[in-house]
Amino acid sequence: CFGEHFSWLTCCSETFGPLGNPRCWSQGYDFSTCCKLAASNQHDAGIPYFFASNLRVELQPHGRNDSVELQLYQRSAIGQSASDLVRTHGSGWAAGLLWTGSYQLLRWYECLADLPRSMWLRRHYIEFGGGVGASSIAAAFNGAYVTLVDAFVTDELLDNLEVNLPSQVRERVKVCQMNWTQPLQENLAQLKTCLAERPPAQELKFDLIGCGTSIYSPSYMMPLIHAISKPRTRVFVAPSVSVQTFLDRWGRFASRYFQQMLVRDDMGLTEVHRSSWAPHCGDDCPFFE
């Protein structure tokens, strides 16, 4: 879409109005075609987009002939830096933005995470660090019962669930606000209380578990993930780091609690390894299962 003299920022910023910068469009290109994140383009290399209060994300749910265009609301940060956001929103500022890990999970889930559809339909999925809800929305479209956990549940997240999910799909999504950097029993108690408040009741075990770049504090996160797993639970992680960095940071925790770890090459699904916010990827940002 963009030549060497243009970029998403110079063409798609809301400062130019609803149709973007008119200087950018020629030869059949326009705002509708270019100013969205899609599997067919490389715009995700610019994630996170601080200046965009609304991101258009093209999603192709499995089994549908047509695509869905998600409208993902973010915390508007035009002209602000990360430090400005901290001052404005406090320590939870990051929850209001789409990050690389969540986008990678969305694209992986678009491919059913290399699983048969039967392993998503009516299965229980939980995601830690759901942010603005992108990957959890994809999991819901795959037919799962979704529990989205974040330390800071934002208005943007709740709006995204309402706007992008049909009512019968939205009914299968629960949202829990909890800080998982607590001792295991406290984490389990928090999660149990949250699930009990949102019918229908369910056991504290999940078939599928997801986590993007929020896989921090592994000494708390890994025991919790293990405690809510079944013997054959699949855990999907997109930490936006290289294999070596993952092993250095989380390898000993993963091997302590899980019998097998698979590294899934991104295979060109995304371009997040080129994002300035994913400096530890090297040439690729693989998935870990």
PDB file of C-alpha atoms in Angstrom:
ATOM      1  CA  CYS A   1       0.000   0.000   0.000  1.00  0.00           C
ATOM      2  CA  PHE A   2       2.664   2.509   0.971  1.00  0.00           C
ATOM      3  CA  GLY A   3       5.612   3.623  -1.129  1.00  0.00           C
ATOM      4  CA  GLU A   4       8.983   4.499   0.281  1.00  0.00           C
ATOM      5  CA  HIS A   5       7.821   8.006   1.176  1.00  0.00           C
ATOM      6  CA  PHE A   6       4.707   6.951   3.126  1.00  0.00           C
ATOM      7  CA  SER A   7       3.846   4.799   6.128  1.00  0.00           C
ATOM      8  CA  TRP A   8       0.834   3.804   8.206  1.00  0.00           C
ATOM      9  CA  LEU A   9       1.471   6.821  10.436  1.00  0.00           C
ATOM     10  CA  THR A  10       1.628   9.324   7.566  1.00  0.00           C
ATOM     11  CA  CYS A  11      -1.348   7.785   5.732  1.00  0.00           C
ATOM     12  CA  CYS A  12      -3.731   6.314   8.302  1.00  0.00           C
ATOM     13  CA  SER A  13      -3.445   8.556  11.355  1.00  0.00           C
ATOM     14  CA  GLU A  14      -6.772   9.847  12.676  1.00  0.00           C
ATOM     15  CA  THR A  15      -5.363  13.368  12.463  1.00  0.00           C
ATOM     16  CA  PHE A  16      -6.137  13.231   8.713  1.00  0.00           C
ATOM     17  CA  GLY A  17      -9.803  12.399   9.242  1.00  0.00           C
ATOM     18  CA  PRO A  18     -11.874   9.259   8.546  1.00  0.00           C
ATOM     19  CA  LEU A  19     -10.380   8.611   5.086  1.00  0.00           C
ATOM     20  CA  GLY A  20      -6.736   9.118   5.989  1.00  0.00           C
ATOM     21  CA  ASN A  21      -4.192  11.261   4.178  1.00  0.00           C
ATOM     22  CA  PRO A  22      -5.439  11.915   0.591  1.00  0.00           C
ATOM     23  CA  ARG A  23      -1.857  12.309  -0.631  1.00  0.00           C
ATOM     24  CA  CYS A  24      -1.302   8.571  -0.063  1.00  0.00           C
ATOM     25  CA  TRP A  25      -3.983   7.140  -2.328  1.00  0.00           C
ATOM     26  CA  SER A  26      -3.448   6.333  -5.969  1.00  0.00           C
ATOM     27  CA  GLN A  27      -3.635   3.392  -8.390  1.00  0.00           C
ATOM     28  CA  GLY A  28      -6.611   1.785  -6.663  1.00  0.00           C
ATOM     29  CA  TYR A  29      -5.286   2.086  -3.108  1.00  0.00           C
ATOM     30  CA  ASP A  30      -7.451   3.789  -0.500  1.00  0.00           C
ATOM     31  CA  PHE A  31      -8.004   4.015   3.249  1.00  0.00           C
ATOM     32  CA  SER A  32     -10.423   1.069   3.316  1.00  0.00           C
ATOM     33  CA  THR A  33      -7.946  -1.259   1.626  1.00  0.00           C
ATOM     34  CA  CYS A  34      -4.698  -0.149   3.236  1.00  0.00           C
ATOM     35  CA  CYS A  35      -5.429   1.066   6.752  1.00  0.00           C
ATOM     36  CA  LYS A  36      -6.100  -2.267   8.411  1.00  0.00           C
ATOM     37  CA  LEU A  37      -4.158  -5.204   9.818  1.00  0.00           C
ATOM     38  CA  ALA A  38      -4.593  -8.281   7.645  1.00  0.00           C
ATOM     39  CA  ALA A  39      -2.844 -11.572   6.992  1.00  0.00           C
ATOM     40  CA  SER A  40      -2.150 -10.289   3.479  1.00  0.00           C
ATOM     41  CA  ASN A  41      -0.087  -7.276   4.564  1.00  0.00           C
ATOM     42  CA  GLN A  42       2.868  -6.469   6.815  1.00  0.00           C
ATOM     43  CA  HIS A  43       1.401  -3.620   8.835  1.00  0.00           C
ATOM     44  CA  ASP A  44       1.691  -5.531  12.110  1.00  0.00           C
ATOM     45  CA  ALA A  45       5.399  -4.702  12.067  1.00  0.00           C
ATOM     46  CA  GLY A  46       4.333  -1.332  13.496  1.00  0.00           C
ATOM     47  CA  ILE A  47       2.511  -2.728  16.541  1.00  0.00           C
ATOM     48  CA  PRO A  48       1.773  -1.137  18.983  1.00  0.00           C
ATOM     49  CA  TYR A  49       0.023   1.751  17.233  1.00  0.00           C
ATOM     50  CA  PHE A  50      -0.045   4.362  19.968  1.00  0.00           C
ATOM     51  CA  PHE A  51      -1.747   6.973  17.798  1.00  0.00           C
ATOM     52  CA  ALA A  52      -4.779   4.874  16.760  1.00  0.00           C
ATOM     53  CA  SER A  53      -7.870   4.807  18.960  1.00  0.00           C
ATOM     54  CA  ASN A  54      -9.475   2.298  16.603  1.00  0.00           C
ATOM     55  CA  LEU A  55      -7.693  -0.488  14.703  1.00  0.00           C
ATOM     56  CA  ARG A  56      -9.355  -2.376  11.864  1.00  0.00           C
ATOM     57  CA  VAL A  57      -8.267  -6.032  11.899  1.00  0.00           C
ATOM     58  CA  GLU A  58      -9.316  -8.483   9.201  1.00  0.00           C
ATOM     59  CA  LEU A  59     -10.071 -11.951  10.576  1.00  0.00           C
ATOM     60  CA  GLN A  60     -11.043 -15.054   8.610  1.00  0.00           C
ATOM     61  CA  PRO A  61     -12.877 -17.342  11.076  1.00  0.00           C
ATOM     62  CA  HIS A  62     -12.471 -21.000  10.234  1.00  0.00           C
ATOM     63  CA  GLY A  63     -15.327 -22.435   8.228  1.00  0.00           C
ATOM     64  CA  ARG A  64     -16.606 -19.101   6.911  1.00  0.00           C
ATOM     65  CA  ASN A  65     -16.385 -17.985   3.308  1.00  0.00           C
ATOM     66  CA  ASP A  66     -16.255 -14.317   4.231  1.00  0.00           C
ATOM     67  CA  SER A  67     -13.896 -12.427   6.502  1.00  0.00           C
ATOM     68  CA  VAL A  68     -14.830 -10.397   9.559  1.00  0.00           C
ATOM     69  CA  GLU A  69     -13.457  -6.913  10.056  1.00  0.00           C
ATOM     70  CA  LEU A  70     -12.862  -6.382  13.758  1.00  0.00           C
ATOM     71  CA  GLN A  71     -13.045  -2.868  15.166  1.00  0.00           C
ATOM     72  CA  LEU A  72     -10.591  -2.841  18.050  1.00  0.00           C
ATOM     73  CA  TYR A  73     -10.766   0.208  20.271  1.00  0.00           C
ATOM     74  CA  GLN A  74      -7.560   1.293  21.961  1.00  0.00           C
ATOM     75  CA  ARG A  75      -6.624   4.046  24.363  1.00  0.00           C
ATOM     76  CA  SER A  76      -6.042   7.038  22.151  1.00  0.00           C
ATOM     77  CA  ALA A  77      -2.486   8.227  22.585  1.00  0.00           C
ATOM     78  CA  ILE A  78      -1.959  10.644  19.721  1.00  0.00           C
ATOM     79  CA  GLY A  79       1.202  12.609  20.384  1.00  0.00           C
ATOM     80  CA  GLN A  80       1.925  10.692  23.593  1.00  0.00           C
ATOM     81  CA  SER A  81       4.882   8.541  24.547  1.00  0.00           C
ATOM     82  CA  ALA A  82       4.817   5.458  26.772  1.00  0.00           C
ATOM     83  CA  SER A  83       5.837   7.629  29.732  1.00  0.00           C
ATOM     84  CA  ASP A  84       2.909   9.967  28.975  1.00  0.00           C
ATOM     85  CA  LEU A  85       0.541   6.990  29.063  1.00  0.00           C
ATOM     86  CA  VAL A  86       1.919   5.883  32.422  1.00  0.00           C
ATOM     87  CA  ARG A  87       1.211   9.332  33.844  1.00  0.00           C
ATOM     88  CA  THR A  88      -2.289   9.376  32.343  1.00  0.00           C
ATOM     89  CA  HIS A  89      -3.440   5.809  33.014  1.00  0.00           C
ATOM     90  CA  GLY A  90      -1.068   4.518  35.681  1.00  0.00           C
ATOM     91  CA  SER A  91       0.559   1.094  35.659  1.00  0.00           C
ATOM     92  CA  GLY A  92      -2.313  -0.411  33.673  1.00  0.00           C
ATOM     93  CA  TRP A  93      -1.697   1.709  30.581  1.00  0.00           C
ATOM     94  CA  ALA A  94      -0.480  -1.256  28.512  1.00  0.00           C
ATOM     95  CA  ALA A  95      -3.811  -3.090  28.846  1.00  0.00           C
ATOM     96  CA  GLY A  96      -5.452  -0.583  26.507  1.00  0.00           C
ATOM     97  CA  LEU A  97      -3.308  -1.380  23.449  1.00  0.00           C
ATOM     98  CA  LEU A  98      -2.949  -4.224  20.962  1.00  0.00           C
ATOM     99  CA  TRP A  99       0.459  -5.849  21.473  1.00  0.00           C
ATOM    100  CA  THR A 100       2.538  -8.161  19.310  1.00  0.00           C
ATOM    101  CA  GLY A 101       1.801 -11.358  21.253  1.00  0.00           C
ATOM    102  CA  SER A 102      -1.965 -10.940  21.092  1.00  0.00           C
ATOM    103  CA  TYR A 103      -1.824 -10.260  17.361  1.00  0.00           C
ATOM    104  CA  GLN A 104       0.311 -13.356  16.807  1.00  0.00           C
ATOM    105  CA  LEU A 105      -2.130 -15.495  18.769  1.00  0.00           C
ATOM    106  CA  LEU A 106      -5.027 -14.097  16.725  1.00  0.00           C
ATOM    107  CA  ARG A 107      -3.327 -15.153  13.486  1.00  0.00           C
ATOM    108  CA  TRP A 108      -2.426 -18.567  14.922  1.00  0.00           C
ATOM    109  CA  TYR A 109      -5.990 -19.115  16.124  1.00  0.00           C
ATOM    110  CA  GLU A 110      -7.194 -18.160  12.667  1.00  0.00           C
ATOM    111  CA  CYS A 111      -5.422 -21.404  11.686  1.00  0.00           C
ATOM    112  CA  LEU A 112      -6.982 -23.168  14.723  1.00  0.00           C
ATOM    113  CA  ALA A 113      -3.455 -23.279  16.225  1.00  0.00           C
ATOM    114  CA  ASP A 114      -2.777 -26.328  14.012  1.00  0.00           C
ATOM    115  CA  LEU A 115      -5.508 -28.313  15.799  1.00  0.00           C
ATOM    116  CA  PRO A 116      -8.688 -29.927  14.450  1.00  0.00           C
ATOM    117  CA  ARG A 117     -11.837 -27.844  14.869  1.00  0.00           C
ATOM    118  CA  SER A 118     -13.185 -30.405  17.329  1.00  0.00           C
ATOM    119  CA  MET A 119     -10.502 -29.371  19.828  1.00  0.00           C
ATOM    120  CA  TRP A 120     -11.982 -25.846  19.925  1.00  0.00           C
ATOM    121  CA  LEU A 121     -15.715 -26.453  19.754  1.00  0.00           C
ATOM    122  CA  ARG A 122     -17.290 -26.173  23.228  1.00  0.00           C
ATOM    123  CA  ARG A 123     -13.840 -26.428  24.844  1.00  0.00           C
ATOM    124  CA  HIS A 124     -12.822 -24.157  27.711  1.00  0.00           C
ATOM    125  CA  TYR A 125     -10.149 -21.596  26.853  1.00  0.00           C
ATOM    126  CA  ILE A 126      -8.521 -19.090  29.211  1.00  0.00           C
ATOM    127  CA  GLU A 127      -6.156 -16.290  28.269  1.00  0.00           C
ATOM    128  CA  PHE A 128      -3.910 -14.358  30.622  1.00  0.00           C
ATOM    129  CA  GLY A 129      -3.195 -10.768  29.625  1.00  0.00           C
ATOM    130  CA  GLY A 130      -6.104 -10.474  27.214  1.00  0.00           C
ATOM    131  CA  GLY A 131      -5.543  -6.732  26.686  1.00  0.00           C
ATOM    132  CA  VAL A 132      -7.986  -5.342  24.128  1.00  0.00           C
ATOM    133  CA  GLY A 133      -9.346  -8.840  23.454  1.00  0.00           C
ATOM    134  CA  ALA A 134      -8.041  -9.580  19.942  1.00  0.00           C
ATOM    135  CA  SER A 135      -6.909 -13.179  20.408  1.00  0.00           C
ATOM    136  CA  SER A 136      -9.745 -14.057  22.786  1.00  0.00           C
ATOM    137  CA  ILE A 137     -12.217 -12.857  20.164  1.00  0.00           C
ATOM    138  CA  ALA A 138     -10.571 -15.207  17.654  1.00  0.00           C
ATOM    139  CA  ALA A 139     -10.831 -18.078  20.166  1.00  0.00           C
ATOM    140  CA  ALA A 140     -14.523 -17.342  20.655  1.00  0.00           C
ATOM    141  CA  PHE A 141     -15.114 -17.441  16.886  1.00  0.00           C
ATOM    142  CA  ASN A 142     -13.431 -20.868  16.933  1.00  0.00           C
ATOM    143  CA  GLY A 143     -16.263 -22.108  19.131  1.00  0.00           C
ATOM    144  CA  ALA A 144     -14.597 -22.081  22.567  1.00  0.00           C
ATOM    145  CA  TYR A 145     -15.968 -20.965  25.912  1.00  0.00           C
ATOM    146  CA  VAL A 146     -13.588 -18.118  26.701  1.00  0.00           C
ATOM    147  CA  THR A 147     -12.346 -16.711  29.993  1.00  0.00           C
ATOM    148  CA  LEU A 148     -10.297 -13.546  29.499  1.00  0.00           C
ATOM    149  CA  VAL A 149      -8.077 -12.531  32.423  1.00  0.00           C
ATOM    150  CA  ASP A 150      -6.239  -9.257  32.794  1.00  0.00           C
ATOM    151  CA  ALA A 151      -4.838  -7.311  35.707  1.00  0.00           C
ATOM    152  CA  PHE A 152      -6.626  -4.244  34.309  1.00  0.00           C
ATOM    153  CA  VAL A 153      -9.973  -4.651  32.554  1.00  0.00           C
ATOM    154  CA  THR A 154     -10.450  -1.558  30.398  1.00  0.00           C
ATOM    155  CA  ASP A 155     -13.520   0.017  28.851  1.00  0.00           C
ATOM    156  CA  GLU A 156     -11.895  -0.586  25.472  1.00  0.00           C
ATOM    157  CA  LEU A 157     -11.826  -4.337  26.093  1.00  0.00           C
ATOM    158  CA  LEU A 158     -15.481  -4.488  27.106  1.00  0.00           C
ATOM    159  CA  ASP A 159     -16.483  -2.364  24.102  1.00  0.00           C
ATOM    160  CA  ASN A 160     -14.512  -4.642  21.770  1.00  0.00           C
ATOM    161  CA  LEU A 161     -16.330  -7.730  22.990  1.00  0.00           C
ATOM    162  CA  GLU A 162     -19.724  -6.083  22.545  1.00  0.00           C
ATOM    163  CA  VAL A 163     -18.992  -4.600  19.117  1.00  0.00           C
ATOM    164  CA  ASN A 164     -17.249  -7.566  17.493  1.00  0.00           C
ATOM    165  CA  LEU A 165     -19.011 -10.656  18.811  1.00  0.00           C
ATOM    166  CA  PRO A 166     -22.538 -11.725  17.890  1.00  0.00           C
ATOM    167  CA  SER A 167     -24.717 -12.043  20.986  1.00  0.00           C
ATOM    168  CA  GLN A 168     -24.708 -15.851  20.944  1.00  0.00           C
ATOM    169  CA  VAL A 169     -20.889 -15.823  20.840  1.00  0.00           C
ATOM    170  CA  ARG A 170     -20.550 -13.025  23.418  1.00  0.00           C
ATOM    171  CA  GLU A 171     -22.494 -15.187  25.881  1.00  0.00           C
ATOM    172  CA  ARG A 172     -19.594 -17.656  25.864  1.00  0.00           C
ATOM    173  CA  VAL A 173     -17.030 -15.051  26.999  1.00  0.00           C
ATOM    174  CA  LYS A 174     -16.269 -14.213  30.628  1.00  0.00           C
ATOM    175  CA  VAL A 175     -13.938 -11.446  31.789  1.00  0.00           C
ATOM    176  CA  CYS A 176     -11.973 -11.600  35.040  1.00  0.00           C
ATOM    177  CA  GLN A 177      -9.823  -8.859  36.532  1.00  0.00           C
ATOM    178  CA  MET A 178      -7.082 -10.326  38.684  1.00  0.00           C
ATOM    179  CA  ASN A 179      -3.422  -9.914  39.443  1.00  0.00           C
ATOM    180  CA  TRP A 180      -1.775 -13.309  39.045  1.00  0.00           C
ATOM    181  CA  THR A 181       1.526 -12.298  40.680  1.00  0.00           C
ATOM    182  CA  GLN A 182       0.260 -13.788  43.951  1.00  0.00           C
ATOM    183  CA  PRO A 183       0.868 -17.121  45.700  1.00  0.00           C
ATOM    184  CA  LEU A 184      -0.791 -20.019  43.902  1.00  0.00           C
ATOM    185  CA  GLN A 185      -3.660 -20.586  46.339  1.00  0.00           C
ATOM    186  CA  GLU A 186      -4.555 -16.888  46.259  1.00  0.00           C
ATOM    187  CA  ASN A 187      -4.533 -16.944  42.461  1.00  0.00           C
ATOM    188  CA  LEU A 188      -6.803 -19.991  42.380  1.00  0.00           C
ATOM    189  CA  ALA A 189      -9.157 -18.412  44.912  1.00  0.00           C
ATOM    190  CA  GLN A 190      -9.371 -15.204  42.844  1.00  0.00           C
ATOM    191  CA  LEU A 191     -10.096 -17.137  39.681  1.00  0.00           C
ATOM    192  CA  LYS A 192     -12.660 -19.381  41.354  1.00  0.00           C
ATOM    193  CA  THR A 193     -14.512 -16.361  42.759  1.00  0.00           C
ATOM    194  CA  CYS A 194     -14.567 -14.643  39.389  1.00  0.00           C
ATOM    195  CA  LEU A 195     -15.906 -17.696  37.566  1.00  0.00           C
ATOM    196  CA  ALA A 196     -18.581 -18.267  40.227  1.00  0.00           C
ATOM    197  CA  GLU A 197     -19.869 -14.721  39.725  1.00  0.00           C
ATOM    198  CA  ARG A 198     -20.401 -15.258  36.007  1.00  0.00           C
ATOM    199  CA  PRO A 199     -22.775 -18.117  35.138  1.00  0.00           C
ATOM    200  CA  PRO A 200     -22.836 -20.777  33.953  1.00  0.00           C
ATOM    201  CA  ALA A 201     -20.667 -22.412  36.593  1.00  0.00           C
ATOM    202  CA  GLN A 202     -17.584 -24.288  35.420  1.00  0.00           C
ATOM    203  CA  GLU A 203     -14.753 -26.238  36.971  1.00  0.00           C
ATOM    204  CA  LEU A 204     -11.364 -24.663  37.469  1.00  0.00           C
ATOM    205  CA  LYS A 205      -9.791 -26.671  34.640  1.00  0.00           C
ATOM    206  CA  PHE A 206      -9.262 -25.604  31.048  1.00  0.00           C
ATOM    207  CA  ASP A 207      -8.646 -27.416  27.769  1.00  0.00           C
ATOM    208  CA  LEU A 208      -6.765 -24.560  26.092  1.00  0.00           C
ATOM    209  CA  ILE A 209      -4.673 -21.797  27.648  1.00  0.00           C
ATOM    210  CA  GLY A 210      -3.187 -18.768  25.901  1.00  0.00           C
ATOM    211  CA  CYS A 211      -0.699 -16.083  26.828  1.00  0.00           C
ATOM    212  CA  GLY A 212       1.029 -13.440  24.725  1.00  0.00           C
ATOM    213  CA  THR A 213       3.671 -10.945  25.763  1.00  0.00           C
ATOM    214  CA  SER A 214       2.160 -10.781  29.254  1.00  0.00           C
ATOM    215  CA  ILE A 215       3.964 -13.989  30.279  1.00  0.00           C
ATOM    216  CA  TYR A 216       5.899 -12.163  32.962  1.00  0.00           C
ATOM    217  CA  SER A 217       6.576 -13.403  36.518  1.00  0.00           C
ATOM    218  CA  PRO A 218       6.931 -17.073  35.455  1.00  0.00           C
ATOM    219  CA  SER A 219       7.373 -18.194  39.071  1.00  0.00           C
ATOM    220  CA  TYR A 220       3.693 -17.262  39.549  1.00  0.00           C
ATOM    221  CA  MET A 221       2.359 -17.810  36.046  1.00  0.00           C
ATOM    222  CA  MET A 222       3.627 -21.330  35.343  1.00  0.00           C
ATOM    223  CA  PRO A 223       2.363 -22.943  38.577  1.00  0.00           C
ATOM    224  CA  LEU A 224      -1.024 -21.313  37.989  1.00  0.00           C
ATOM    225  CA  ILE A 225      -1.237 -22.515  34.392  1.00  0.00           C
ATOM    226  CA  HIS A 226      -0.257 -26.017  35.527  1.00  0.00           C
ATOM    227  CA  ALA A 227      -2.843 -26.005  38.329  1.00  0.00           C
ATOM    228  CA  ILE A 228      -5.725 -25.191  35.977  1.00  0.00           C
ATOM    229  CA  SER A 229      -4.598 -27.639  33.281  1.00  0.00           C
ATOM    230  CA  LYS A 230      -5.981 -31.054  32.478  1.00  0.00           C
ATOM    231  CA  PRO A 231      -3.575 -33.894  31.597  1.00  0.00           C
ATOM    232  CA  ARG A 232      -3.825 -33.076  27.868  1.00  0.00           C
ATOM    233  CA  THR A 233      -4.310 -29.307  27.999  1.00  0.00           C
ATOM    234  CA  ARG A 234      -2.620 -27.306  25.243  1.00  0.00           C
ATOM    235  CA  VAL A 235      -0.862 -24.094  26.297  1.00  0.00           C
ATOM    236  CA  PHE A 236      -0.211 -21.512  23.562  1.00  0.00           C
ATOM    237  CA  VAL A 237       2.433 -18.857  24.188  1.00  0.00           C
ATOM    238  CA  ALA A 238       3.473 -15.985  21.911  1.00  0.00           C
ATOM    239  CA  PRO A 239       6.061 -14.055  23.964  1.00  0.00           C
ATOM    240  CA  SER A 240       7.633 -12.152  21.032  1.00  0.00           C
ATOM    241  CA  VAL A 241      11.129 -13.478  21.744  1.00  0.00           C
ATOM    242  CA  SER A 242      13.538 -15.922  20.111  1.00  0.00           C
ATOM    243  CA  VAL A 243      13.767 -19.582  21.123  1.00  0.00           C
ATOM    244  CA  GLN A 244      16.971 -18.949  23.058  1.00  0.00           C
ATOM    245  CA  THR A 245      15.508 -16.012  24.957  1.00  0.00           C
ATOM    246  CA  PHE A 246      12.437 -18.057  25.832  1.00  0.00           C
ATOM    247  CA  LEU A 247      14.573 -20.892  27.147  1.00  0.00           C
ATOM    248  CA  ASP A 248      16.710 -18.485  29.156  1.00  0.00           C
ATOM    249  CA  ARG A 249      13.738 -16.760  30.764  1.00  0.00           C
ATOM    250  CA  TRP A 250      11.076 -19.449  31.036  1.00  0.00           C
ATOM    251  CA  GLY A 251      12.617 -22.764  30.024  1.00  0.00           C
ATOM    252  CA  ARG A 252      13.243 -24.123  33.521  1.00  0.00           C
ATOM    253  CA  PHE A 253       9.682 -23.294  34.561  1.00  0.00           C
ATOM    254  CA  ALA A 254       8.163 -24.871  31.450  1.00  0.00           C
ATOM    255  CA  SER A 255      10.179 -28.080  31.897  1.00  0.00           C
ATOM    256  CA  ARG A 256       9.238 -28.260  35.583  1.00  0.00           C
ATOM    257  CA  TYR A 257       5.500 -28.252  34.947  1.00  0.00           C
ATOM    258  CA  PHE A 258       5.005 -29.659  31.432  1.00  0.00           C
ATOM    259  CA  GLN A 259       6.109 -32.853  29.732  1.00  0.00           C
ATOM    260  CA  GLN A 260       6.533 -31.514  26.212  1.00  0.00           C
ATOM    261  CA  MET A 261       7.292 -28.197  24.528  1.00  0.00           C
ATOM    262  CA  LEU A 262       6.922 -27.607  20.807  1.00  0.00           C
ATOM    263  CA  VAL A 263       8.309 -24.640  18.892  1.00  0.00           C
ATOM    264  CA  ARG A 264       6.028 -23.536  16.061  1.00  0.00           C
ATOM    265  CA  ASP A 265       7.650 -21.421  13.382  1.00  0.00           C
ATOM    266  CA  ASP A 266       5.651 -18.314  12.559  1.00  0.00           C
ATOM    267  CA  MET A 267       5.869 -19.314   8.866  1.00  0.00           C
ATOM    268  CA  GLY A 268       5.227 -15.766   7.685  1.00  0.00           C
ATOM    269  CA  LEU A 269       1.884 -15.388   9.490  1.00  0.00           C
ATOM    270  CA  THR A 270       3.052 -12.105  11.004  1.00  0.00           C
ATOM    271  CA  GLU A 271       5.792  -9.506  10.761  1.00  0.00           C
ATOM    272  CA  VAL A 272       6.010  -8.720  14.462  1.00  0.00           C
ATOM    273  CA  HIS A 273       9.688  -9.673  14.577  1.00  0.00           C
ATOM    274  CA  ARG A 274      10.268  -6.331  12.845  1.00  0.00           C
ATOM    275  CA  SER A 275       8.417  -4.370  15.527  1.00  0.00           C
ATOM    276  CA  SER A 276      10.635  -2.120  17.621  1.00  0.00           C
ATOM    277  CA  TRP A 277       8.754  -3.501  20.635  1.00  0.00           C
ATOM    278  CA  ALA A 278       9.945  -7.044  19.917  1.00  0.00           C
ATOM    279  CA  PRO A 279      13.729  -6.550  20.063  1.00  0.00           C
ATOM    280  CA  HIS A 280      14.472 -10.071  21.345  1.00  0.00           C
ATOM    281  CA  CYS A 281      13.046 -11.988  18.389  1.00  0.00           C
ATOM    282  CA  GLY A 282      16.022 -12.178  16.097  1.00  0.00           C
ATOM    283  CA  ASP A 283      14.834 -13.178  12.629  1.00  0.00           C
ATOM    284  CA  ASP A 284      11.607 -14.773  13.859  1.00  0.00           C
ATOM    285  CA  CYS A 285       9.091 -14.688  16.694  1.00  0.00           C
ATOM    286  CA  PRO A 286       8.016 -18.333  17.038  1.00  0.00           C
ATOM    287  CA  PHE A 287       5.023 -19.717  18.902  1.00  0.00           C
ATOM    288  CA  PHE A 288       5.496 -22.122  21.794  1.00  0.00           C
ATOM    289  CA  GLU A 289       3.082 -24.923  22.613  1.00  0.00           C
TER     290      GLU A 289
END
